[in-house]
Structures are given as C-alpha cells and as structure tokens.
Amino acid sequence: AELRATTVDPAASDALRDAAAHRLARLAALTDDEGQPLVPAAHPSRWWGLDEPTRSAVPLRDRDQPVTLSGSALDQLANTCALQWFLGREVKADAPASAAQGFGNVVHVLADEVASSRTPADLDVLMERLDSVWNGLAFDAPWKSDQEKEQARAALERFLHWHVLDRGGRTPVAGEHGFDVTLEAGPYTVRIRGSMDRVEEDTEGRAYVVDFKTGKGAPTRDEVAAHPQLAVYQLAVREGAVDEVFDGRRPEPGGAELVQLRRPAPKKEGGEAFPKVQAQEPLSGEWVSDLLATAAGKVLDERFTPTTGTHCDHCAFRASCSAQPEGRQVVE
C-alpha cells in the first residue's frame, strides 16, 4: 500500500516514484512453485482505485411504475439522509435486528393484543406474555437484559394508563392496520404502503392515527408538526386507507400522534404513570405532497447524496459515506 501510494504521490520525486513502481513490478512477478502470485495486490489489475466508476445499466426503479415508499422511507429520503436510505433499504446492508428492535416489536405486539381485546389490560398478564419471549432477545450482558426488562415493564404500564384514559371520546377501531394507496405527487405517482399501530374514531367521526414509539429519543414540537410519517398516515386516510374499518365510509383525517412509551409525560400530565404524547394537527396545505415529490424524484434520479446531522452518530454506514472521514475517497 505504501509503494502504491508513493507511485501516485505528486509530492514525491520522479526518481522515488519510479523506484516504487519498479519494486511493485518485481513483487507482482513473484510466484510460488505452482505459479501462483505471492503478492497479487502488487499488480495494477488489483488496484480498485484505478477502475472507472461503474454505473448500472438497469435503473433502480421503473419510471413507468409508481414509486413505492413508506412513511419511514419518506422521512429518511426527505429529512434525514438519502444515502442512508439507499444503503439500508435498497442495498439491504442494514445490520441484523438488534435487541432494541426486538424490544419495540414485543411491546407493539402486546399493545395490539390489548387494543383488540385478545389480551386483558392487566400488567401482570402482559408481563407473563413478555416473560415467555424475553429470553429470545439477544442482549450483550445479563444486567442489560434485566435493565431493559424493567424498561419494558414501565413502557407497558404507561401504555395501560394511556389505553384506559378518556382521550376526548376517541374509540379504537383498528390495530396494526395495513394499507396500500396510490396517489399523485407533483409529476410523480407514488404508492404508499405501511401499517398504522392504531386507528381511532373521534367524536366527529374522523380517523385519528396513533403511532407507538419505543425508542429513547423524541422529536421536538416543531418536528412533530411536520413529522413525515404521521403526515403520510393522515394522507393515506384521506386517500381511503381506513375506509374498510369505518364501514366503507371515507373519514376525514382528524390528526395523529406519537405515543412515546419509553418517555414519561411531564409531571403536570401524570408523570411516570403516563407516556409522553406528541400530537400533529389535521393536515393542511400541500407540504406532504411536496415531500413525496422530492423523495420520489431522488429515487428515480438516483440522487443518493449524504446529508450530515445528529443521525450520523449512530449510522451503520459511516465507513461507506463520503461525508465522513472513514468513508472519504482516498484515490484521486
């Protein structure tokens, strides 16, 4: 590697660069008794940095078909990082599911079982159900498993308090509700697929969407107002995503909210006993369609440029990102 770097170093003398090239040539010519190269990396054919950048002859998405996106994909493409979306969703290079994701999956399933009355709204019963699957989650150490289990218990307790609370007369009508709608967004046709954790009907007959969160972070108030995933859910409601659970009637979207099960509400709102709830008002304006058009354009034009921010701290693709020191281009 040092010899290869010297051959292309503009600060090195011609004599030094020539000597490095000759030494590389001698190394590349060395073979064992069977004629196999002893130092194959010395041959220029193995220097990836000398190859021309490749371009796929097949486009990532067919322009004649709708661009399929989810609410979380829209958030990544429009607000977080298009490169992170591409590497994680399209290249499928995401790391295997973590214990934190398993935590979230278990809590979501139990919340749905309570909402659908398949499991009683009783903390002891929920903990028994949790115990039956908890050992299947892989934690780094036993103390971490114990710590997370206590967090799961607290999250389920907050959920139960929220579940039985009178939330302005809203009543549950569906849980884990899958949807698939197609709509126009600027010059593009976009197909939105996903699943709503919970759909409720308010006193005016409108559909209200609830999204349970089990992560440790939470968006700001301004970020919730323009939260792409919640907005996509509301847009899907407007396009008929929940008609079937409203007896065929097309309800108006009445808003949406994030229920942060890991984070307690402020003391004036119940404190530790209740989760932090972050609401988004009913949709107004065309900003969601503009976001969808921006995201669809990036996918069809294959513009997956990195965007830096706090999300970089926990990104699995730093070593492949040109915006980070670990992933910068090293051959000019």
PDB file of N, CA, C and O in Angstrom, residues 101-158:
ATOM      1  N   GLN A 101     -34.592  -3.314  18.715  1.00  0.00           N
ATOM      2  CA  GLN A 101     -35.699  -3.524  17.788  1.00  0.00           C
ATOM      3  C   GLN A 101     -36.621  -4.631  18.285  1.00  0.00           C
ATOM      4  O   GLN A 101     -37.845  -4.550  18.147  1.00  0.00           O
ATOM      5  N   GLY A 102     -36.034  -5.682  18.876  1.00  0.00           N
ATOM      6  CA  GLY A 102     -36.843  -6.747  19.457  1.00  0.00           C
ATOM      7  C   GLY A 102     -37.713  -6.232  20.583  1.00  0.00           C
ATOM      8  O   GLY A 102     -38.885  -6.612  20.707  1.00  0.00           O
ATOM      9  N   PHE A 103     -37.161  -5.342  21.405  1.00  0.00           N
ATOM     10  CA  PHE A 103     -37.902  -4.686  22.484  1.00  0.00           C
ATOM     11  C   PHE A 103     -39.139  -4.008  21.902  1.00  0.00           C
ATOM     12  O   PHE A 103     -40.259  -4.190  22.372  1.00  0.00           O
ATOM     13  N   GLY A 104     -38.913  -3.218  20.854  1.00  0.00           N
ATOM     14  CA  GLY A 104     -40.019  -2.492  20.245  1.00  0.00           C
ATOM     15  C   GLY A 104     -41.068  -3.407  19.651  1.00  0.00           C
ATOM     16  O   GLY A 104     -42.280  -3.175  19.800  1.00  0.00           O
ATOM     17  N   ASN A 105     -40.621  -4.471  18.984  1.00  0.00           N
ATOM     18  CA  ASN A 105     -41.572  -5.399  18.371  1.00  0.00           C
ATOM     19  C   ASN A 105     -42.468  -6.060  19.407  1.00  0.00           C
ATOM     20  O   ASN A 105     -43.676  -6.197  19.216  1.00  0.00           O
ATOM     21  N   VAL A 106     -41.863  -6.497  20.521  1.00  0.00           N
ATOM     22  CA  VAL A 106     -42.635  -7.176  21.572  1.00  0.00           C
ATOM     23  C   VAL A 106     -43.673  -6.232  22.171  1.00  0.00           C
ATOM     24  O   VAL A 106     -44.845  -6.592  22.341  1.00  0.00           O
ATOM     25  N   VAL A 107     -43.245  -5.004  22.478  1.00  0.00           N
ATOM     26  CA  VAL A 107     -44.171  -4.044  23.087  1.00  0.00           C
ATOM     27  C   VAL A 107     -45.304  -3.706  22.121  1.00  0.00           C
ATOM     28  O   VAL A 107     -46.467  -3.592  22.523  1.00  0.00           O
ATOM     29  N   HIS A 108     -44.996  -3.552  20.836  1.00  0.00           N
ATOM     30  CA  HIS A 108     -46.028  -3.253  19.852  1.00  0.00           C
ATOM     31  C   HIS A 108     -47.055  -4.385  19.766  1.00  0.00           C
ATOM     32  O   HIS A 108     -48.269  -4.135  19.705  1.00  0.00           O
ATOM     33  N   VAL A 109     -46.579  -5.620  19.770  1.00  0.00           N
ATOM     34  CA  VAL A 109     -47.493  -6.772  19.679  1.00  0.00           C
ATOM     35  C   VAL A 109     -48.409  -6.816  20.898  1.00  0.00           C
ATOM     36  O   VAL A 109     -49.627  -7.031  20.774  1.00  0.00           O
ATOM     37  N   LEU A 110     -47.846  -6.611  22.077  1.00  0.00           N
ATOM     38  CA  LEU A 110     -48.660  -6.656  23.292  1.00  0.00           C
ATOM     39  C   LEU A 110     -49.675  -5.517  23.320  1.00  0.00           C
ATOM     40  O   LEU A 110     -50.820  -5.698  23.746  1.00  0.00           O
ATOM     41  N   ALA A 111     -49.275  -4.345  22.851  1.00  0.00           N
ATOM     42  CA  ALA A 111     -50.210  -3.217  22.802  1.00  0.00           C
ATOM     43  C   ALA A 111     -51.366  -3.530  21.862  1.00  0.00           C
ATOM     44  O   ALA A 111     -52.535  -3.213  22.155  1.00  0.00           O
ATOM     45  N   ASP A 112     -51.074  -4.170  20.745  1.00  0.00           N
ATOM     46  CA  ASP A 112     -52.129  -4.523  19.790  1.00  0.00           C
ATOM     47  C   ASP A 112     -53.054  -5.591  20.374  1.00  0.00           C
ATOM     48  O   ASP A 112     -54.271  -5.555  20.157  1.00  0.00           O
ATOM     49  N   GLU A 113     -52.480  -6.538  21.119  1.00  0.00           N
ATOM     50  CA  GLU A 113     -53.309  -7.582  21.730  1.00  0.00           C
ATOM     51  C   GLU A 113     -54.296  -6.982  22.721  1.00  0.00           C
ATOM     52  O   GLU A 113     -55.448  -7.414  22.812  1.00  0.00           O
ATOM     53  N   VAL A 114     -53.865  -5.961  23.459  1.00  0.00           N
ATOM     54  CA  VAL A 114     -54.765  -5.306  24.415  1.00  0.00           C
ATOM     55  C   VAL A 114     -55.844  -4.528  23.667  1.00  0.00           C
ATOM     56  O   VAL A 114     -57.029  -4.603  23.997  1.00  0.00           O
ATOM     57  N   ALA A 115     -55.420  -3.779  22.631  1.00  0.00           N
ATOM     58  CA  ALA A 115     -56.373  -2.958  21.882  1.00  0.00           C
ATOM     59  C   ALA A 115     -57.448  -3.814  21.212  1.00  0.00           C
ATOM     60  O   ALA A 115     -58.610  -3.401  21.111  1.00  0.00           O
ATOM     61  N   SER A 116     -57.075  -5.027  20.781  1.00  0.00           N
ATOM     62  CA  SER A 116     -58.030  -5.906  20.108  1.00  0.00           C
ATOM     63  C   SER A 116     -58.751  -6.841  21.071  1.00  0.00           C
ATOM     64  O   SER A 116     -59.508  -7.722  20.639  1.00  0.00           O
ATOM     65  N   SER A 117     -58.486  -6.677  22.371  1.00  0.00           N
ATOM     66  CA  SER A 117     -59.123  -7.472  23.433  1.00  0.00           C
ATOM     67  C   SER A 117     -58.713  -8.937  23.424  1.00  0.00           C
ATOM     68  O   SER A 117     -59.366  -9.769  24.049  1.00  0.00           O
ATOM     69  N   ARG A 118     -57.626  -9.267  22.733  1.00  0.00           N
ATOM     70  CA  ARG A 118     -57.140 -10.653  22.769  1.00  0.00           C
ATOM     71  C   ARG A 118     -56.403 -10.936  24.075  1.00  0.00           C
ATOM     72  O   ARG A 118     -56.260 -12.096  24.471  1.00  0.00           O
ATOM     73  N   THR A 119     -55.902  -9.872  24.704  1.00  0.00           N
ATOM     74  CA  THR A 119     -55.232  -9.981  25.994  1.00  0.00           C
ATOM     75  C   THR A 119     -55.814  -8.918  26.918  1.00  0.00           C
ATOM     76  O   THR A 119     -56.009  -7.775  26.488  1.00  0.00           O
ATOM     77  N   PRO A 120     -56.136  -9.254  28.157  1.00  0.00           N
ATOM     78  CA  PRO A 120     -56.727  -8.253  29.059  1.00  0.00           C
ATOM     79  C   PRO A 120     -55.745  -7.127  29.383  1.00  0.00           C
ATOM     80  O   PRO A 120     -54.530  -7.318  29.356  1.00  0.00           O
ATOM     81  N   ALA A 121     -56.301  -5.973  29.693  1.00  0.00           N
ATOM     82  CA  ALA A 121     -55.489  -4.806  30.036  1.00  0.00           C
ATOM     83  C   ALA A 121     -55.020  -4.922  31.478  1.00  0.00           C
ATOM     84  O   ALA A 121     -55.417  -4.145  32.361  1.00  0.00           O
ATOM     85  N   ASP A 122     -54.152  -5.885  31.704  1.00  0.00           N
ATOM     86  CA  ASP A 122     -53.646  -6.182  33.050  1.00  0.00           C
ATOM     87  C   ASP A 122     -52.139  -6.329  32.975  1.00  0.00           C
ATOM     88  O   ASP A 122     -51.628  -7.141  32.191  1.00  0.00           O
ATOM     89  N   LEU A 123     -51.414  -5.568  33.798  1.00  0.00           N
ATOM     90  CA  LEU A 123     -49.955  -5.555  33.717  1.00  0.00           C
ATOM     91  C   LEU A 123     -49.358  -6.922  34.031  1.00  0.00           C
ATOM     92  O   LEU A 123     -48.398  -7.351  33.369  1.00  0.00           O
ATOM     93  N   ASP A 124     -49.904  -7.634  35.009  1.00  0.00           N
ATOM     94  CA  ASP A 124     -49.357  -8.952  35.356  1.00  0.00           C
ATOM     95  C   ASP A 124     -49.495  -9.926  34.185  1.00  0.00           C
ATOM     96  O   ASP A 124     -48.577 -10.710  33.895  1.00  0.00           O
ATOM     97  N   VAL A 125     -50.634  -9.864  33.496  1.00  0.00           N
ATOM     98  CA  VAL A 125     -50.841 -10.746  32.335  1.00  0.00           C
ATOM     99  C   VAL A 125     -49.856 -10.382  31.227  1.00  0.00           C
ATOM    100  O   VAL A 125     -49.248 -11.259  30.589  1.00  0.00           O
ATOM    101  N   LEU A 126     -49.668  -9.097  31.000  1.00  0.00           N
ATOM    102  CA  LEU A 126     -48.740  -8.656  29.955  1.00  0.00           C
ATOM    103  C   LEU A 126     -47.310  -9.068  30.282  1.00  0.00           C
ATOM    104  O   LEU A 126     -46.547  -9.463  29.383  1.00  0.00           O
ATOM    105  N   MET A 127     -46.939  -8.999  31.558  1.00  0.00           N
ATOM    106  CA  MET A 127     -45.584  -9.398  31.937  1.00  0.00           C
ATOM    107  C   MET A 127     -45.377 -10.894  31.775  1.00  0.00           C
ATOM    108  O   MET A 127     -44.286 -11.357  31.421  1.00  0.00           O
ATOM    109  N   GLU A 128     -46.422 -11.686  32.000  1.00  0.00           N
ATOM    110  CA  GLU A 128     -46.329 -13.129  31.751  1.00  0.00           C
ATOM    111  C   GLU A 128     -46.090 -13.395  30.264  1.00  0.00           C
ATOM    112  O   GLU A 128     -45.273 -14.241  29.890  1.00  0.00           O
ATOM    113  N   ARG A 129     -46.817 -12.651  29.428  1.00  0.00           N
ATOM    114  CA  ARG A 129     -46.620 -12.790  27.990  1.00  0.00           C
ATOM    115  C   ARG A 129     -45.217 -12.347  27.604  1.00  0.00           C
ATOM    116  O   ARG A 129     -44.564 -12.965  26.754  1.00  0.00           O
ATOM    117  N   LEU A 130     -44.746 -11.274  28.219  1.00  0.00           N
ATOM    118  CA  LEU A 130     -43.396 -10.770  27.936  1.00  0.00           C
ATOM    119  C   LEU A 130     -42.346 -11.797  28.352  1.00  0.00           C
ATOM    120  O   LEU A 130     -41.387 -12.059  27.606  1.00  0.00           O
ATOM    121  N   ASP A 131     -42.517 -12.391  29.526  1.00  0.00           N
ATOM    122  CA  ASP A 131     -41.561 -13.398  30.022  1.00  0.00           C
ATOM    123  C   ASP A 131     -41.424 -14.576  29.059  1.00  0.00           C
ATOM    124  O   ASP A 131     -40.341 -15.168  28.927  1.00  0.00           O
ATOM    125  N   SER A 132     -42.510 -14.922  28.362  1.00  0.00           N
ATOM    126  CA  SER A 132     -42.490 -16.103  27.503  1.00  0.00           C
ATOM    127  C   SER A 132     -41.609 -15.919  26.265  1.00  0.00           C
ATOM    128  O   SER A 132     -41.207 -16.900  25.639  1.00  0.00           O
ATOM    129  N   VAL A 133     -41.307 -14.668  25.909  1.00  0.00           N
ATOM    130  CA  VAL A 133     -40.493 -14.430  24.705  1.00  0.00           C
ATOM    131  C   VAL A 133     -39.201 -13.668  24.995  1.00  0.00           C
ATOM    132  O   VAL A 133     -38.335 -13.552  24.131  1.00  0.00           O
ATOM    133  N   TRP A 134     -39.061 -13.158  26.217  1.00  0.00           N
ATOM    134  CA  TRP A 134     -37.951 -12.245  26.502  1.00  0.00           C
ATOM    135  C   TRP A 134     -36.580 -12.886  26.295  1.00  0.00           C
ATOM    136  O   TRP A 134     -35.648 -12.255  25.778  1.00  0.00           O
ATOM    137  N   ASN A 135     -36.422 -14.142  26.675  1.00  0.00           N
ATOM    138  CA  ASN A 135     -35.118 -14.799  26.552  1.00  0.00           C
ATOM    139  C   ASN A 135     -34.682 -14.988  25.093  1.00  0.00           C
ATOM    140  O   ASN A 135     -33.527 -15.300  24.822  1.00  0.00           O
ATOM    141  N   GLY A 136     -35.625 -14.795  24.187  1.00  0.00           N
ATOM    142  CA  GLY A 136     -35.274 -14.891  22.775  1.00  0.00           C
ATOM    143  C   GLY A 136     -34.572 -13.652  22.244  1.00  0.00           C
ATOM    144  O   GLY A 136     -34.047 -13.662  21.125  1.00  0.00           O
ATOM    145  N   LEU A 137     -34.555 -12.575  23.042  1.00  0.00           N
ATOM    146  CA  LEU A 137     -33.860 -11.350  22.638  1.00  0.00           C
ATOM    147  C   LEU A 137     -32.402 -11.441  23.069  1.00  0.00           C
ATOM    148  O   LEU A 137     -32.102 -11.853  24.192  1.00  0.00           O
ATOM    149  N   ALA A 138     -31.514 -11.061  22.184  1.00  0.00           N
ATOM    150  CA  ALA A 138     -30.077 -11.183  22.455  1.00  0.00           C
ATOM    151  C   ALA A 138     -29.545  -9.866  23.024  1.00  0.00           C
ATOM    152  O   ALA A 138     -29.468  -8.855  22.320  1.00  0.00           O
ATOM    153  N   PHE A 139     -29.160  -9.883  24.291  1.00  0.00           N
ATOM    154  CA  PHE A 139     -28.556  -8.720  24.926  1.00  0.00           C
ATOM    155  C   PHE A 139     -27.073  -8.989  25.182  1.00  0.00           C
ATOM    156  O   PHE A 139     -26.649 -10.146  25.278  1.00  0.00           O
ATOM    157  N   ASP A 140     -26.298  -7.914  25.302  1.00  0.00           N
ATOM    158  CA  ASP A 140     -24.850  -8.046  25.470  1.00  0.00           C
ATOM    159  C   ASP A 140     -24.466  -8.670  26.811  1.00  0.00           C
ATOM    160  O   ASP A 140     -23.411  -9.290  26.922  1.00  0.00           O
ATOM    161  N   ALA A 141     -25.303  -8.484  27.830  1.00  0.00           N
ATOM    162  CA  ALA A 141     -24.972  -8.997  29.164  1.00  0.00           C
ATOM    163  C   ALA A 141     -26.268  -9.209  29.953  1.00  0.00           C
ATOM    164  O   ALA A 141     -27.282  -8.551  29.668  1.00  0.00           O
ATOM    165  N   PRO A 142     -26.255 -10.105  30.945  1.00  0.00           N
ATOM    166  CA  PRO A 142     -27.466 -10.345  31.744  1.00  0.00           C
ATOM    167  C   PRO A 142     -27.994  -9.069  32.405  1.00  0.00           C
ATOM    168  O   PRO A 142     -29.214  -8.864  32.467  1.00  0.00           O
ATOM    169  N   TRP A 143     -27.077  -8.199  32.888  1.00  0.00           N
ATOM    170  CA  TRP A 143     -27.557  -6.977  33.552  1.00  0.00           C
ATOM    171  C   TRP A 143     -28.303  -6.075  32.568  1.00  0.00           C
ATOM    172  O   TRP A 143     -29.262  -5.389  32.941  1.00  0.00           O
ATOM    173  N   LYS A 144     -27.868  -6.095  31.298  1.00  0.00           N
ATOM    174  CA  LYS A 144     -28.550  -5.281  30.296  1.00  0.00           C
ATOM    175  C   LYS A 144     -29.946  -5.835  30.023  1.00  0.00           C
ATOM    176  O   LYS A 144     -30.910  -5.069  29.855  1.00  0.00           O
ATOM    177  N   SER A 145     -30.064  -7.160  30.002  1.00  0.00           N
ATOM    178  CA  SER A 145     -31.370  -7.783  29.812  1.00  0.00           C
ATOM    179  C   SER A 145     -32.314  -7.399  30.946  1.00  0.00           C
ATOM    180  O   SER A 145     -33.473  -7.045  30.715  1.00  0.00           O
ATOM    181  N   ASP A 146     -31.809  -7.442  32.186  1.00  0.00           N
ATOM    182  CA  ASP A 146     -32.634  -7.080  33.344  1.00  0.00           C
ATOM    183  C   ASP A 146     -33.056  -5.617  33.276  1.00  0.00           C
ATOM    184  O   ASP A 146     -34.204  -5.262  33.578  1.00  0.00           O
ATOM    185  N   GLN A 147     -32.110  -4.773  32.897  1.00  0.00           N
ATOM    186  CA  GLN A 147     -32.392  -3.335  32.809  1.00  0.00           C
ATOM    187  C   GLN A 147     -33.475  -3.053  31.759  1.00  0.00           C
ATOM    188  O   GLN A 147     -34.426  -2.306  31.998  1.00  0.00           O
ATOM    189  N   GLU A 148     -33.341  -3.676  30.595  1.00  0.00           N
ATOM    190  CA  GLU A 148     -34.301  -3.455  29.528  1.00  0.00           C
ATOM    191  C   GLU A 148     -35.671  -4.053  29.865  1.00  0.00           C
ATOM    192  O   GLU A 148     -36.701  -3.519  29.463  1.00  0.00           O
ATOM    193  N   LYS A 149     -35.664  -5.139  30.622  1.00  0.00           N
ATOM    194  CA  LYS A 149     -36.942  -5.726  31.009  1.00  0.00           C
ATOM    195  C   LYS A 149     -37.714  -4.788  31.935  1.00  0.00           C
ATOM    196  O   LYS A 149     -38.943  -4.665  31.841  1.00  0.00           O
ATOM    197  N   GLU A 150     -36.993  -4.114  32.820  1.00  0.00           N
ATOM    198  CA  GLU A 150     -37.634  -3.129  33.682  1.00  0.00           C
ATOM    199  C   GLU A 150     -38.179  -1.974  32.851  1.00  0.00           C
ATOM    200  O   GLU A 150     -39.245  -1.424  33.140  1.00  0.00           O
ATOM    201  N   GLN A 151     -37.412  -1.587  31.810  1.00  0.00           N
ATOM    202  CA  GLN A 151     -37.884  -0.540  30.920  1.00  0.00           C
ATOM    203  C   GLN A 151     -39.148  -0.978  30.166  1.00  0.00           C
ATOM    204  O   GLN A 151     -40.066  -0.193  29.955  1.00  0.00           O
ATOM    205  N   ALA A 152     -39.174  -2.255  29.782  1.00  0.00           N
ATOM    206  CA  ALA A 152     -40.350  -2.780  29.091  1.00  0.00           C
ATOM    207  C   ALA A 152     -41.569  -2.778  30.015  1.00  0.00           C
ATOM    208  O   ALA A 152     -42.686  -2.446  29.594  1.00  0.00           O
ATOM    209  N   ARG A 153     -41.335  -3.152  31.266  1.00  0.00           N
ATOM    210  CA  ARG A 153     -42.442  -3.134  32.239  1.00  0.00           C
ATOM    211  C   ARG A 153     -42.988  -1.713  32.399  1.00  0.00           C
ATOM    212  O   ARG A 153     -44.203  -1.498  32.382  1.00  0.00           O
ATOM    213  N   ALA A 154     -42.080  -0.736  32.511  1.00  0.00           N
ATOM    214  CA  ALA A 154     -42.505   0.655  32.665  1.00  0.00           C
ATOM    215  C   ALA A 154     -43.260   1.128  31.419  1.00  0.00           C
ATOM    216  O   ALA A 154     -44.264   1.838  31.517  1.00  0.00           O
ATOM    217  N   ALA A 155     -42.774   0.705  30.243  1.00  0.00           N
ATOM    218  CA  ALA A 155     -43.432   1.105  28.995  1.00  0.00           C
ATOM    219  C   ALA A 155     -44.840   0.524  28.918  1.00  0.00           C
ATOM    220  O   ALA A 155     -45.793   1.212  28.519  1.00  0.00           O
ATOM    221  N   LEU A 156     -44.993  -0.746  29.297  1.00  0.00           N
ATOM    222  CA  LEU A 156     -46.310  -1.385  29.256  1.00  0.00           C
ATOM    223  C   LEU A 156     -47.256  -0.763  30.281  1.00  0.00           C
ATOM    224  O   LEU A 156     -48.462  -0.608  30.021  1.00  0.00           O
ATOM    225  N   GLU A 157     -46.719  -0.393  31.434  1.00  0.00           N
ATOM    226  CA  GLU A 157     -47.553   0.252  32.451  1.00  0.00           C
ATOM    227  C   GLU A 157     -48.048   1.608  31.950  1.00  0.00           C
ATOM    228  O   GLU A 157     -49.220   1.964  32.126  1.00  0.00           O
ATOM    229  N   ARG A 158     -47.151   2.362  31.311  1.00  0.00           N
ATOM    230  CA  ARG A 158     -47.565   3.650  30.739  1.00  0.00           C
ATOM    231  C   ARG A 158     -48.628   3.432  29.660  1.00  0.00           C
ATOM    232  O   ARG A 158     -49.595   4.186  29.557  1.00  0.00           O
TER     233      ARG A 158
END
